[in-house]
PDB file of N, CA and C in Angstrom:
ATOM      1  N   UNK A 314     -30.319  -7.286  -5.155  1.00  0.00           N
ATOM      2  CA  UNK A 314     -29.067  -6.720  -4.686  1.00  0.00           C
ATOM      3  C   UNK A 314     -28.160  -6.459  -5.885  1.00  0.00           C
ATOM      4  N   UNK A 315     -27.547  -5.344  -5.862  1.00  0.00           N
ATOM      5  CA  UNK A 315     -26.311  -5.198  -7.002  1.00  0.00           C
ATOM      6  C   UNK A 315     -25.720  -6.046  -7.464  1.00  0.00           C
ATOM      7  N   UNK A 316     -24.979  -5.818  -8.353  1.00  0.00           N
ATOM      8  CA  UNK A 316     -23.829  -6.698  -8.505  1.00  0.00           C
ATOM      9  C   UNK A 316     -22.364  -6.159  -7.967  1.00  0.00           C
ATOM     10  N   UNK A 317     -21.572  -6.279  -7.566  1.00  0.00           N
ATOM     11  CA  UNK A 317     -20.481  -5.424  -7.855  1.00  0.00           C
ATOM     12  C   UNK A 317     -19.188  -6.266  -7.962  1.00  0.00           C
ATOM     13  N   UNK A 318     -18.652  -4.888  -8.802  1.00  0.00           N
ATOM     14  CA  UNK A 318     -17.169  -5.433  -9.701  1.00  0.00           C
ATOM     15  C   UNK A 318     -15.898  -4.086  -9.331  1.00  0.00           C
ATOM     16  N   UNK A 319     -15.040  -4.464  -9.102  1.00  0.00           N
ATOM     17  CA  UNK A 319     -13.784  -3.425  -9.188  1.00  0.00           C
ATOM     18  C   UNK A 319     -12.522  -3.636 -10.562  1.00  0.00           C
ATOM     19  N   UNK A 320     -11.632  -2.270 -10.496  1.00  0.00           N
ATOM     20  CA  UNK A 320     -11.160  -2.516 -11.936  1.00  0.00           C
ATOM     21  C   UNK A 320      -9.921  -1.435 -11.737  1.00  0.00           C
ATOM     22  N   UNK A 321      -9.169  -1.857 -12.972  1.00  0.00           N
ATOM     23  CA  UNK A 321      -7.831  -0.860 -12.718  1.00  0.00           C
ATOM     24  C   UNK A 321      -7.851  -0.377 -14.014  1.00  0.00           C
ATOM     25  N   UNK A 322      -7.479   0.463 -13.906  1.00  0.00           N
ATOM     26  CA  UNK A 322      -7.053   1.413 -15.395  1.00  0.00           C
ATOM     27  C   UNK A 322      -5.580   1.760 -15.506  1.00  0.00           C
ATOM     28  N   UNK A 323      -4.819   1.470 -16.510  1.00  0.00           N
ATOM     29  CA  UNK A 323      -3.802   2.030 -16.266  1.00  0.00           C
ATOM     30  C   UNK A 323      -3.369   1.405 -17.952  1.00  0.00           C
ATOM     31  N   UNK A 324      -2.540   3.010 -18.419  1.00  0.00           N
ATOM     32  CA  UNK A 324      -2.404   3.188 -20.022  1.00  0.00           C
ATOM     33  C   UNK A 324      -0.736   3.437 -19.913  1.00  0.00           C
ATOM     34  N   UNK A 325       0.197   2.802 -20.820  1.00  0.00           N
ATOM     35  CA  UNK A 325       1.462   3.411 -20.970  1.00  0.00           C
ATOM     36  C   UNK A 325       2.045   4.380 -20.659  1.00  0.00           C
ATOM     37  N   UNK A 326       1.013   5.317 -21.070  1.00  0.00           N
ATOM     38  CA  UNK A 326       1.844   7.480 -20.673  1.00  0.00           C
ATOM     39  C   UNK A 326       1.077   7.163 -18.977  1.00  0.00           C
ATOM     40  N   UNK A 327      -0.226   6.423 -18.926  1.00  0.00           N
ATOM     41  CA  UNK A 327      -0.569   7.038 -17.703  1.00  0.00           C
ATOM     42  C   UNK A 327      -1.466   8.405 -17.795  1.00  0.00           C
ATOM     43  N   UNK A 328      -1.796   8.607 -18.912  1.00  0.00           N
ATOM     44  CA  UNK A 328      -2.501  10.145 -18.859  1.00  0.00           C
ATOM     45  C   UNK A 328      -3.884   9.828 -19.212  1.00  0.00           C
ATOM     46  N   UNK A 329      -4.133  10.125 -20.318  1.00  0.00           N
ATOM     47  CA  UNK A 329      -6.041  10.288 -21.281  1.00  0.00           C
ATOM     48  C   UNK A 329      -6.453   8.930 -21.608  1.00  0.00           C
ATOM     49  N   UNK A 330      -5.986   8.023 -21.588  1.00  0.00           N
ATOM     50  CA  UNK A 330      -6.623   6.816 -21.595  1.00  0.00           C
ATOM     51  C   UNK A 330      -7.045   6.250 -20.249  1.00  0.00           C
ATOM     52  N   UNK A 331      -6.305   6.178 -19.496  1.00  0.00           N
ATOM     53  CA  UNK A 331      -6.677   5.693 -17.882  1.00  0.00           C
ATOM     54  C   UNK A 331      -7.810   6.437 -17.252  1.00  0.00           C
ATOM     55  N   UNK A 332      -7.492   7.452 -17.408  1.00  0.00           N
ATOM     56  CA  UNK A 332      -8.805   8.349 -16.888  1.00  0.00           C
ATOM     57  C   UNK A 332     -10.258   8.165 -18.009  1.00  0.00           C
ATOM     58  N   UNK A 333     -10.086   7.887 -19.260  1.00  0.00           N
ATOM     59  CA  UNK A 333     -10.927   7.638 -20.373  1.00  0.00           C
ATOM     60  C   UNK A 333     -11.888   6.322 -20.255  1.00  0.00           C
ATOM     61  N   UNK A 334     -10.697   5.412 -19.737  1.00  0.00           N
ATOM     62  CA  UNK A 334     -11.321   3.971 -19.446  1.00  0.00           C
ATOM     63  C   UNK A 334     -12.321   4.038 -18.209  1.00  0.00           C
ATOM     64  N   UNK A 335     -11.732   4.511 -17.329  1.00  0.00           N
ATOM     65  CA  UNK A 335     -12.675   4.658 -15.683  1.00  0.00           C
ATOM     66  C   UNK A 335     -13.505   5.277 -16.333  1.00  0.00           C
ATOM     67  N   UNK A 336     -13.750   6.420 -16.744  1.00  0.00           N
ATOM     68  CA  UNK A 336     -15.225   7.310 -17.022  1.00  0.00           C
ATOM     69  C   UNK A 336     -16.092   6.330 -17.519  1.00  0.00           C
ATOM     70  N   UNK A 337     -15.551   5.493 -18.661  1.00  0.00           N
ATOM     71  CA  UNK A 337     -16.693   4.664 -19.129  1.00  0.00           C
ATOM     72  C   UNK A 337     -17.091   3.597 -18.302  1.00  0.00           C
ATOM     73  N   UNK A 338     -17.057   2.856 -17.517  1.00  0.00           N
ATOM     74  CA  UNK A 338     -16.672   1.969 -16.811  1.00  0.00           C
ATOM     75  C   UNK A 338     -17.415   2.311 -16.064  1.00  0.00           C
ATOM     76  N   UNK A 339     -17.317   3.590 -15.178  1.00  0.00           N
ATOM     77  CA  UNK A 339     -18.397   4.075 -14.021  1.00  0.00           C
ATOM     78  C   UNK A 339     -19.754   4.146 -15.196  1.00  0.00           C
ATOM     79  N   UNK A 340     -19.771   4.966 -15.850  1.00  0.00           N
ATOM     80  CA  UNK A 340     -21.089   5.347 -16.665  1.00  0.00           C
ATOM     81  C   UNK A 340     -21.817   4.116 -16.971  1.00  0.00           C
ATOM     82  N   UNK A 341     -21.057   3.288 -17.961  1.00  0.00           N
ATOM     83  CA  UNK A 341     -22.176   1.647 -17.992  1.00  0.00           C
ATOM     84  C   UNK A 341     -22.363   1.379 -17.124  1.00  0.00           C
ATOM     85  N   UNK A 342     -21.467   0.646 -16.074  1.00  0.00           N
ATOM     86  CA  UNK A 342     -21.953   0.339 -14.675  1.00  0.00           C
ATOM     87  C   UNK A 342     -22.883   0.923 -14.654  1.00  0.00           C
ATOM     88  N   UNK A 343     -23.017   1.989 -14.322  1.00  0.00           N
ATOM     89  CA  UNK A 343     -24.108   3.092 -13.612  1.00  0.00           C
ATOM     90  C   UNK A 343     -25.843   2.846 -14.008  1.00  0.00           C
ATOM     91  N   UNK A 344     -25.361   2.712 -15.941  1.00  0.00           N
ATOM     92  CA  UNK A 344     -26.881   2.660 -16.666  1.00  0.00           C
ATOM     93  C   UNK A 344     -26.924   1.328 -16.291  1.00  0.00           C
ATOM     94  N   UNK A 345     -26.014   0.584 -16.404  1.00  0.00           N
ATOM     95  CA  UNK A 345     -26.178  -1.283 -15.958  1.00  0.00           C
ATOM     96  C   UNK A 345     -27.079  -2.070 -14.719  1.00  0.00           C
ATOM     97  N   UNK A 346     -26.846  -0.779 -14.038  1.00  0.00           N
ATOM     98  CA  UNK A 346     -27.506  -1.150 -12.007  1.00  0.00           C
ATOM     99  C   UNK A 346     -26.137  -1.803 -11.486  1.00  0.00           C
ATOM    100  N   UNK A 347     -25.097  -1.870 -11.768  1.00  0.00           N
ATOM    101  CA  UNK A 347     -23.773  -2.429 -11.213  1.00  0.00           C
ATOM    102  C   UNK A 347     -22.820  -1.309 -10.550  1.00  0.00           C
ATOM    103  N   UNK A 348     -22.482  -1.922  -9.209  1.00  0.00           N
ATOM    104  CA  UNK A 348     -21.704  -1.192  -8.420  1.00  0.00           C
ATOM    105  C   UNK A 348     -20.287  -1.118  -8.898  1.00  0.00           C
ATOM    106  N   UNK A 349     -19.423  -0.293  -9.301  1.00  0.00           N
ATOM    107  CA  UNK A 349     -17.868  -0.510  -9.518  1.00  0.00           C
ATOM    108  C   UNK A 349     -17.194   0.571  -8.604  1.00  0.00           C
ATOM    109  N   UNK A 350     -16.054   0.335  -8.405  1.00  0.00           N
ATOM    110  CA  UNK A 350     -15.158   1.298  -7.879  1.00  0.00           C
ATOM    111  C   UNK A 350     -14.028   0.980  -9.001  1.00  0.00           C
ATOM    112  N   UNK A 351     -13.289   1.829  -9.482  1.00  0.00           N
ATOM    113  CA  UNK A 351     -12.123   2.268 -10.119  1.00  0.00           C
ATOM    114  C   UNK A 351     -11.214   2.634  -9.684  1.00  0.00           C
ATOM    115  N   UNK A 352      -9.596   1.669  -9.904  1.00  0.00           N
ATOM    116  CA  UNK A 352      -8.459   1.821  -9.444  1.00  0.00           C
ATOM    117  C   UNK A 352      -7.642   3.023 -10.493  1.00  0.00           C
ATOM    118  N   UNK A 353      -7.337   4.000 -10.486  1.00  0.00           N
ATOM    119  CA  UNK A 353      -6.381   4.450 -11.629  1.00  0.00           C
ATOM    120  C   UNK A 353      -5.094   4.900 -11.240  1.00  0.00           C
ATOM    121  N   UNK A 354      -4.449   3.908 -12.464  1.00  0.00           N
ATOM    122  CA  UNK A 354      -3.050   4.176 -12.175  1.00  0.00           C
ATOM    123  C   UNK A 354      -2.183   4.795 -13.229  1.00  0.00           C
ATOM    124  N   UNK A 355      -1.965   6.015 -12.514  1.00  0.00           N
ATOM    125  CA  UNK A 355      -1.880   7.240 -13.976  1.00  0.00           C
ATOM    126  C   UNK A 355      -0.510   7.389 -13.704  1.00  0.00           C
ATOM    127  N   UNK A 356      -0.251   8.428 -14.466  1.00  0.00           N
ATOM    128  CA  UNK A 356       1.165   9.130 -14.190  1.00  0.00           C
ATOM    129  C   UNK A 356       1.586   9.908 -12.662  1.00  0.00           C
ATOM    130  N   UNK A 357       0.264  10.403 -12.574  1.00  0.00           N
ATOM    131  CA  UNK A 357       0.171  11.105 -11.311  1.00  0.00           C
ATOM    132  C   UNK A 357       0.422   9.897  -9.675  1.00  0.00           C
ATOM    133  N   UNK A 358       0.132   9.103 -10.361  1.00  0.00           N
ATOM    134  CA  UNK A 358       0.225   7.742  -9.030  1.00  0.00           C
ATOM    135  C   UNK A 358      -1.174   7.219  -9.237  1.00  0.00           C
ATOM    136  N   UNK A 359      -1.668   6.406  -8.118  1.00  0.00           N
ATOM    137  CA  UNK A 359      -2.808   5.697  -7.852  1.00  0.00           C
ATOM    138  C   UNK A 359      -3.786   6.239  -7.149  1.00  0.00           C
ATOM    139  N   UNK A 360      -5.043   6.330  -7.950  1.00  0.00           N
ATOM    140  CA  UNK A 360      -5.915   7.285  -7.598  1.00  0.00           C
ATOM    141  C   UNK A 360      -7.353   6.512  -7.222  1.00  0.00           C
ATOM    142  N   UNK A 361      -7.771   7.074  -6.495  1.00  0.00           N
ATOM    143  CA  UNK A 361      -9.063   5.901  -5.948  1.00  0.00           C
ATOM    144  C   UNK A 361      -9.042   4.693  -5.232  1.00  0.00           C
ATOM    145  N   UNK A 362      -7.218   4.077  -4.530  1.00  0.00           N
ATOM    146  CA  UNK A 362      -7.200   2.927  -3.971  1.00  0.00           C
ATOM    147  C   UNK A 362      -7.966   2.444  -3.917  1.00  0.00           C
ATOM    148  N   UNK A 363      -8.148   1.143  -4.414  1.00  0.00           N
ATOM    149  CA  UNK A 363      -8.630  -0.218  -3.784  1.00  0.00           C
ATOM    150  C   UNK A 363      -8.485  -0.384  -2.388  1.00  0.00           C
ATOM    151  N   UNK A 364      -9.127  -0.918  -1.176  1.00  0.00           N
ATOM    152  CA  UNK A 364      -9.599  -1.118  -0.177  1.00  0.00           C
ATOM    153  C   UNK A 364      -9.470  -2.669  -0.130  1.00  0.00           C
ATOM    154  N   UNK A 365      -8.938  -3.036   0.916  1.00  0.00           N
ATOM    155  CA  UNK A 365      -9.013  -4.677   1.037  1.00  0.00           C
ATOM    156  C   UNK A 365     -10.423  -5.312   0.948  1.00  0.00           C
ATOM    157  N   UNK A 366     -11.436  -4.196   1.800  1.00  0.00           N
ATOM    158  CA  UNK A 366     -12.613  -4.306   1.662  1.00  0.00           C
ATOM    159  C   UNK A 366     -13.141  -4.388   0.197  1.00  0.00           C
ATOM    160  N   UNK A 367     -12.481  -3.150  -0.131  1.00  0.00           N
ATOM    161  CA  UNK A 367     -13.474  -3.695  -2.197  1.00  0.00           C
ATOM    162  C   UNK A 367     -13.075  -4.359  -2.504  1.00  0.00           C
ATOM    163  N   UNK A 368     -11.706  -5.502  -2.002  1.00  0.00           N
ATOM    164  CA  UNK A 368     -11.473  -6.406  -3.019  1.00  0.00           C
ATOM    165  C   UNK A 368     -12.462  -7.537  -2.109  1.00  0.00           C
ATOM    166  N   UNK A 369     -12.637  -7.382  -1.212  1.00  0.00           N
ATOM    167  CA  UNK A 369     -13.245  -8.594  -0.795  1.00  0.00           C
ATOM    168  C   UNK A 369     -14.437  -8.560  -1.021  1.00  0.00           C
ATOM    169  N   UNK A 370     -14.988  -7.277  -1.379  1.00  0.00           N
ATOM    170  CA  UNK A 370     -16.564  -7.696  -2.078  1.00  0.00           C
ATOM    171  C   UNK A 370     -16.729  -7.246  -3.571  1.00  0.00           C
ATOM    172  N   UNK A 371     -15.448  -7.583  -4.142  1.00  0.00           N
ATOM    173  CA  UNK A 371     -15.925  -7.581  -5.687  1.00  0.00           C
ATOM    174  C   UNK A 371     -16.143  -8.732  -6.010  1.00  0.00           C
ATOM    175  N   UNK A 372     -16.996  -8.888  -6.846  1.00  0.00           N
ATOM    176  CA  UNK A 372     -16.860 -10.415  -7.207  1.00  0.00           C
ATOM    177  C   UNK A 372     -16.104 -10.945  -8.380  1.00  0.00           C
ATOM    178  N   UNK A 373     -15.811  -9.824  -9.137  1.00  0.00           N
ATOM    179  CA  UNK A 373     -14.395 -10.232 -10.346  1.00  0.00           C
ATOM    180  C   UNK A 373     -14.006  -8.557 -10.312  1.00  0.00           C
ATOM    181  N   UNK A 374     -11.998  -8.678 -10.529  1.00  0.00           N
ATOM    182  CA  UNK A 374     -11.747  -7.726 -10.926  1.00  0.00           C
ATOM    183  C   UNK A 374     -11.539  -7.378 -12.400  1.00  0.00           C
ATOM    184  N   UNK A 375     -11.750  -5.967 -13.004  1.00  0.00           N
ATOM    185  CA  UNK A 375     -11.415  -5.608 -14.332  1.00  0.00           C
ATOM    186  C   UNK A 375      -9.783  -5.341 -14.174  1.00  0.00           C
ATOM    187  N   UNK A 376      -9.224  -5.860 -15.042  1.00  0.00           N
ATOM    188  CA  UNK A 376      -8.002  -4.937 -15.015  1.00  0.00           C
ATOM    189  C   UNK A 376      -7.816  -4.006 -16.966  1.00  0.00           C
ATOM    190  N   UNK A 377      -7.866  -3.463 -16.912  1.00  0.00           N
ATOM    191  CA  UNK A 377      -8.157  -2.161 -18.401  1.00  0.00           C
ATOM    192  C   UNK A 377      -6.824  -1.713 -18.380  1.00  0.00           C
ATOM    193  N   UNK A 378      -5.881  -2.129 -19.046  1.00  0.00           N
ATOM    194  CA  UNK A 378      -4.674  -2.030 -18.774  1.00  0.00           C
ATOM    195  C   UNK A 378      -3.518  -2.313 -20.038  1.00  0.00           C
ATOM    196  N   UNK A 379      -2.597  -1.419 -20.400  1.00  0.00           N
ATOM    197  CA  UNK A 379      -1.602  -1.776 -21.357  1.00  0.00           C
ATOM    198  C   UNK A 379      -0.099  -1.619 -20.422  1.00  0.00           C
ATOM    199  N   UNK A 380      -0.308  -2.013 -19.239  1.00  0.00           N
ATOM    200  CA  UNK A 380       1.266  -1.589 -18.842  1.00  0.00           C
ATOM    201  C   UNK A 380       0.935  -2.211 -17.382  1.00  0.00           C
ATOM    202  N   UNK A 381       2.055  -2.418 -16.524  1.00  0.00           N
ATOM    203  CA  UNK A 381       2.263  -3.451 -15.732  1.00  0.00           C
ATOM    204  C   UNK A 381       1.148  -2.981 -14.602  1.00  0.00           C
ATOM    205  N   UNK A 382       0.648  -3.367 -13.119  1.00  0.00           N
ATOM    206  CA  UNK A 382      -0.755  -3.298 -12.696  1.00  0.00           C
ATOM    207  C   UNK A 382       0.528  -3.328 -11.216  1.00  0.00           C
ATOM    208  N   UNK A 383       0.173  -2.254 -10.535  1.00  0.00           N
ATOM    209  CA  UNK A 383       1.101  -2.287  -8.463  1.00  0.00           C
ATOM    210  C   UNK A 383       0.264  -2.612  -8.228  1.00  0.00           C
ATOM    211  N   UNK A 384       1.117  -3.553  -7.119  1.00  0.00           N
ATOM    212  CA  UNK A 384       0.581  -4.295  -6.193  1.00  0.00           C
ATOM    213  C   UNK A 384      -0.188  -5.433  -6.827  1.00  0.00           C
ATOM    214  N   UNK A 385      -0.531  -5.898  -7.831  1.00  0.00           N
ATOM    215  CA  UNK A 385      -1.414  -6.611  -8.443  1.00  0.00           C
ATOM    216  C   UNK A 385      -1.619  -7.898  -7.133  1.00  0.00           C
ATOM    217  N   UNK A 386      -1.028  -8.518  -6.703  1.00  0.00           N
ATOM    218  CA  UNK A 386      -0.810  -9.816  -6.033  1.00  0.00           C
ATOM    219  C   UNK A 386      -1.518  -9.613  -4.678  1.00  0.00           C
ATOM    220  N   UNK A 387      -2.420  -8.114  -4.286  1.00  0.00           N
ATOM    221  CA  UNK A 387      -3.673  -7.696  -3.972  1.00  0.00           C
ATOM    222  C   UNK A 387      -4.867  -8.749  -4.349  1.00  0.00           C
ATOM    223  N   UNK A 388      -4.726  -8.904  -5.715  1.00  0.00           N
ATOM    224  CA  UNK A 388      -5.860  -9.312  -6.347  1.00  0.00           C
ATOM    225  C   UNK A 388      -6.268 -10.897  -6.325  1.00  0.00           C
ATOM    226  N   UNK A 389      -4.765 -11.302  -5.530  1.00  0.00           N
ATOM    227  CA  UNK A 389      -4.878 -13.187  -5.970  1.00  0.00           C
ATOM    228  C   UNK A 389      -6.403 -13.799  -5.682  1.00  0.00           C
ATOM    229  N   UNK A 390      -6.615 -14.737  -6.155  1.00  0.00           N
ATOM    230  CA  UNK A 390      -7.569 -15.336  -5.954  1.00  0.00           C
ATOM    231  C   UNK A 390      -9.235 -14.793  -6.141  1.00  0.00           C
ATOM    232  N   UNK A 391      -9.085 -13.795  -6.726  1.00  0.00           N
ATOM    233  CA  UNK A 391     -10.071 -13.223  -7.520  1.00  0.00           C
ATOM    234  C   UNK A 391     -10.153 -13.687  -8.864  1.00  0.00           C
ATOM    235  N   UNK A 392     -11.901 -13.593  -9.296  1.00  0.00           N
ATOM    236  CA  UNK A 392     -11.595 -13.519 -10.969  1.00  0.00           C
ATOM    237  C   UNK A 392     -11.496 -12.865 -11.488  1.00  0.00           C
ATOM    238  N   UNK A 393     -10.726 -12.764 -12.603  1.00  0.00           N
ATOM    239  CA  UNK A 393      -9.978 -11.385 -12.816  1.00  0.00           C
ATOM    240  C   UNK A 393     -10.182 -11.620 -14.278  1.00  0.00           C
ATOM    241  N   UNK A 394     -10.387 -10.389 -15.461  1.00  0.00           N
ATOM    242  CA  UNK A 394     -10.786 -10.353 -16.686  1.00  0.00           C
ATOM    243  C   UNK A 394      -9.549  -9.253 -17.248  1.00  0.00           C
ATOM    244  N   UNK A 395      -9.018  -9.356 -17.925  1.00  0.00           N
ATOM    245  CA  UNK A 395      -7.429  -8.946 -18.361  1.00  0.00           C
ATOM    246  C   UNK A 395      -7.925  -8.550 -20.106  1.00  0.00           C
ATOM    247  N   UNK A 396      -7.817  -6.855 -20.066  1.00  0.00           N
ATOM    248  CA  UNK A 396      -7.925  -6.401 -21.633  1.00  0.00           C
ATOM    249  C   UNK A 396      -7.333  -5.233 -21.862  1.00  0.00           C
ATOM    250  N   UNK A 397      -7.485  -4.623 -23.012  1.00  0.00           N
ATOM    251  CA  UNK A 397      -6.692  -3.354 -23.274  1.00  0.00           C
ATOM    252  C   UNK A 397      -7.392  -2.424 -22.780  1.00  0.00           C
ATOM    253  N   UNK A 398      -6.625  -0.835 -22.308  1.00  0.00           N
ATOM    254  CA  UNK A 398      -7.260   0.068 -22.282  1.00  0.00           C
ATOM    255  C   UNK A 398      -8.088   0.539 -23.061  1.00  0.00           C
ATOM    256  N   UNK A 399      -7.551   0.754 -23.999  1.00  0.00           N
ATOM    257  CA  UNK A 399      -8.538   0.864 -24.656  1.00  0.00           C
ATOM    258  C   UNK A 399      -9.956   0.025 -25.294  1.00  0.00           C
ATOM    259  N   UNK A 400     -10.447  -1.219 -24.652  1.00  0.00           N
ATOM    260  CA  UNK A 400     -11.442  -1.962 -24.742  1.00  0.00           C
ATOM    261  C   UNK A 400     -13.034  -1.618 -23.931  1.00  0.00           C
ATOM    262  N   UNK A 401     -13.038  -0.779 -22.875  1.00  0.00           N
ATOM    263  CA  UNK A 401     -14.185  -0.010 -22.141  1.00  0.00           C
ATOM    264  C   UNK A 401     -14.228   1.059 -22.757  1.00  0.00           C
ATOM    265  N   UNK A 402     -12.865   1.955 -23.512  1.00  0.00           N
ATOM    266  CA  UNK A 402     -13.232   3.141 -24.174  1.00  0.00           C
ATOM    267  C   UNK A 402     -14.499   2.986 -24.954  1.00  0.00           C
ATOM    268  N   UNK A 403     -14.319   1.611 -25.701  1.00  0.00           N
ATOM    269  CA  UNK A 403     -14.962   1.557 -26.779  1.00  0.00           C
ATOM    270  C   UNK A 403     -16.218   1.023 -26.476  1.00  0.00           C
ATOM    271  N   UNK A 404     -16.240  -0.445 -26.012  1.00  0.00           N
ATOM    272  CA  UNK A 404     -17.559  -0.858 -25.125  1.00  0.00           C
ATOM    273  C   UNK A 404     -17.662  -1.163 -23.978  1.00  0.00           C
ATOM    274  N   UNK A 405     -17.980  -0.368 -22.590  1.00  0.00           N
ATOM    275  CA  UNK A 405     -17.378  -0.879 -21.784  1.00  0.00           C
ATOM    276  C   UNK A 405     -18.503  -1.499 -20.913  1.00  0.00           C
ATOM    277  N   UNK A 406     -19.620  -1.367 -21.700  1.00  0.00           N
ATOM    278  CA  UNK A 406     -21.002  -2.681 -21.413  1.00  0.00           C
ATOM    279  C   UNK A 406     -20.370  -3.824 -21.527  1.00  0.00           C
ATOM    280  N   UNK A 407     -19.559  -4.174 -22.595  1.00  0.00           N
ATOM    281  CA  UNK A 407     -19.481  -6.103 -22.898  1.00  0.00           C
ATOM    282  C   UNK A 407     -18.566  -5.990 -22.040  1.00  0.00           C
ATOM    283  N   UNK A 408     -17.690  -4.993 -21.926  1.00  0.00           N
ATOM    284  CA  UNK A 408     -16.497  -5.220 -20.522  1.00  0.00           C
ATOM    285  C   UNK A 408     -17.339  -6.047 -19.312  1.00  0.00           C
ATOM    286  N   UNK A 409     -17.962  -4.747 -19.106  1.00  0.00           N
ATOM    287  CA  UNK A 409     -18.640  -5.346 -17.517  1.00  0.00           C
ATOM    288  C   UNK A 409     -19.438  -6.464 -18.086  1.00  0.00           C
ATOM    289  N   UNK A 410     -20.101  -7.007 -18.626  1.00  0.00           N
ATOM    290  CA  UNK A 410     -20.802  -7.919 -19.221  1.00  0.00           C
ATOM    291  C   UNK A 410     -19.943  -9.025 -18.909  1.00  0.00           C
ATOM    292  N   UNK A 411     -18.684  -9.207 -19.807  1.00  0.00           N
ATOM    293  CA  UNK A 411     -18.103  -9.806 -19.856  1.00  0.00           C
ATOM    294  C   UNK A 411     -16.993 -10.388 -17.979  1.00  0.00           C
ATOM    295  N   UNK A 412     -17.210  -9.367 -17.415  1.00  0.00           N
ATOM    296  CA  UNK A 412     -16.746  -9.970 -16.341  1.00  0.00           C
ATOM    297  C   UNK A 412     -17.985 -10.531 -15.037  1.00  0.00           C
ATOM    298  N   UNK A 413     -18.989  -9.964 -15.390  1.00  0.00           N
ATOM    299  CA  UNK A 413     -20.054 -10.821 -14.556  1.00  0.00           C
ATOM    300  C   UNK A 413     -20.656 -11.916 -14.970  1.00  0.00           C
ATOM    301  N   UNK A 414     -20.049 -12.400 -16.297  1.00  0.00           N
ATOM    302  CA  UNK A 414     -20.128 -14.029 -16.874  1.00  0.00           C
ATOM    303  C   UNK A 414     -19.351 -14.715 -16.317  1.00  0.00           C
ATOM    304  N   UNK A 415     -18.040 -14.228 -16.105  1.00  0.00           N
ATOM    305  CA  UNK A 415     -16.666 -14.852 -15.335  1.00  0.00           C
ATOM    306  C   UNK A 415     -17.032 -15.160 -13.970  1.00  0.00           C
ATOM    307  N   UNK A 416     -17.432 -13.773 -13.787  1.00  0.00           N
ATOM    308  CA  UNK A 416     -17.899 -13.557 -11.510  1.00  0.00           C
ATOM    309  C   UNK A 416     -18.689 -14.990 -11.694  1.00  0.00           C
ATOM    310  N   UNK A 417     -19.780 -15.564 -12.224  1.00  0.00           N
ATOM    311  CA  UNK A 417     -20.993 -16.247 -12.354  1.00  0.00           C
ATOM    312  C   UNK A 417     -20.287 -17.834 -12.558  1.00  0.00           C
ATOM    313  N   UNK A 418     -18.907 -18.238 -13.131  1.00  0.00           N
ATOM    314  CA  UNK A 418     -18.595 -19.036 -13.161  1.00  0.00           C
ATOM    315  C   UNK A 418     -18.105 -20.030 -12.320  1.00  0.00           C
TER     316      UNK A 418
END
């Protein structure tokens, strides 16, 4: 069975990083065999809602983020892995990596 993980993106302007972070994020996932859905919270607003349902079957959330996270208190009681946007730009294998060590804990 999969794994699956959910995640927020959201960059200062809100523009080319948020959308930058999700692309990578889906793509590893993807080569990974891991299910994600992507929250983005751009300039434009919040794109892709989270679902009470995806939060209840993620097993850790990403948050990919340089600026404050709505609604966050959605997320309580999840495990939750907290980094810069720009950190999936770059690898966003050890991202997800790194939060299905957490999910596992």
């Amino acid at each position: 069975m999969a794994r699956k993980l959910i995640a927020v993106t959201a960059c200062a302007t809100g523009v080319a990083h948020t959308y930058m972070a999700q692309k990578a994020l889906i793509q590893a996932a993807k080569k990974m065999g891991v299910l994600i859905k992507v929250e983005t919270q751009g300039a434009t607003g919040i794109g892709h809602k989270l679902t009470q349902k995806d939060v209840q079957i993620g097993e850790a959330v990403i948050f990919a983020t340089d600026t404050k996270v709505r609604d966050k208190e959605r997320f309580n009681g999840k495990k939750t892995l907290e980094v810069g946007v720009s950190e999936p730009i770059q690898d966003a294998k050890k991202v997800i990596e790194d939060a299905l060590s957490l999910a596992d804990k």
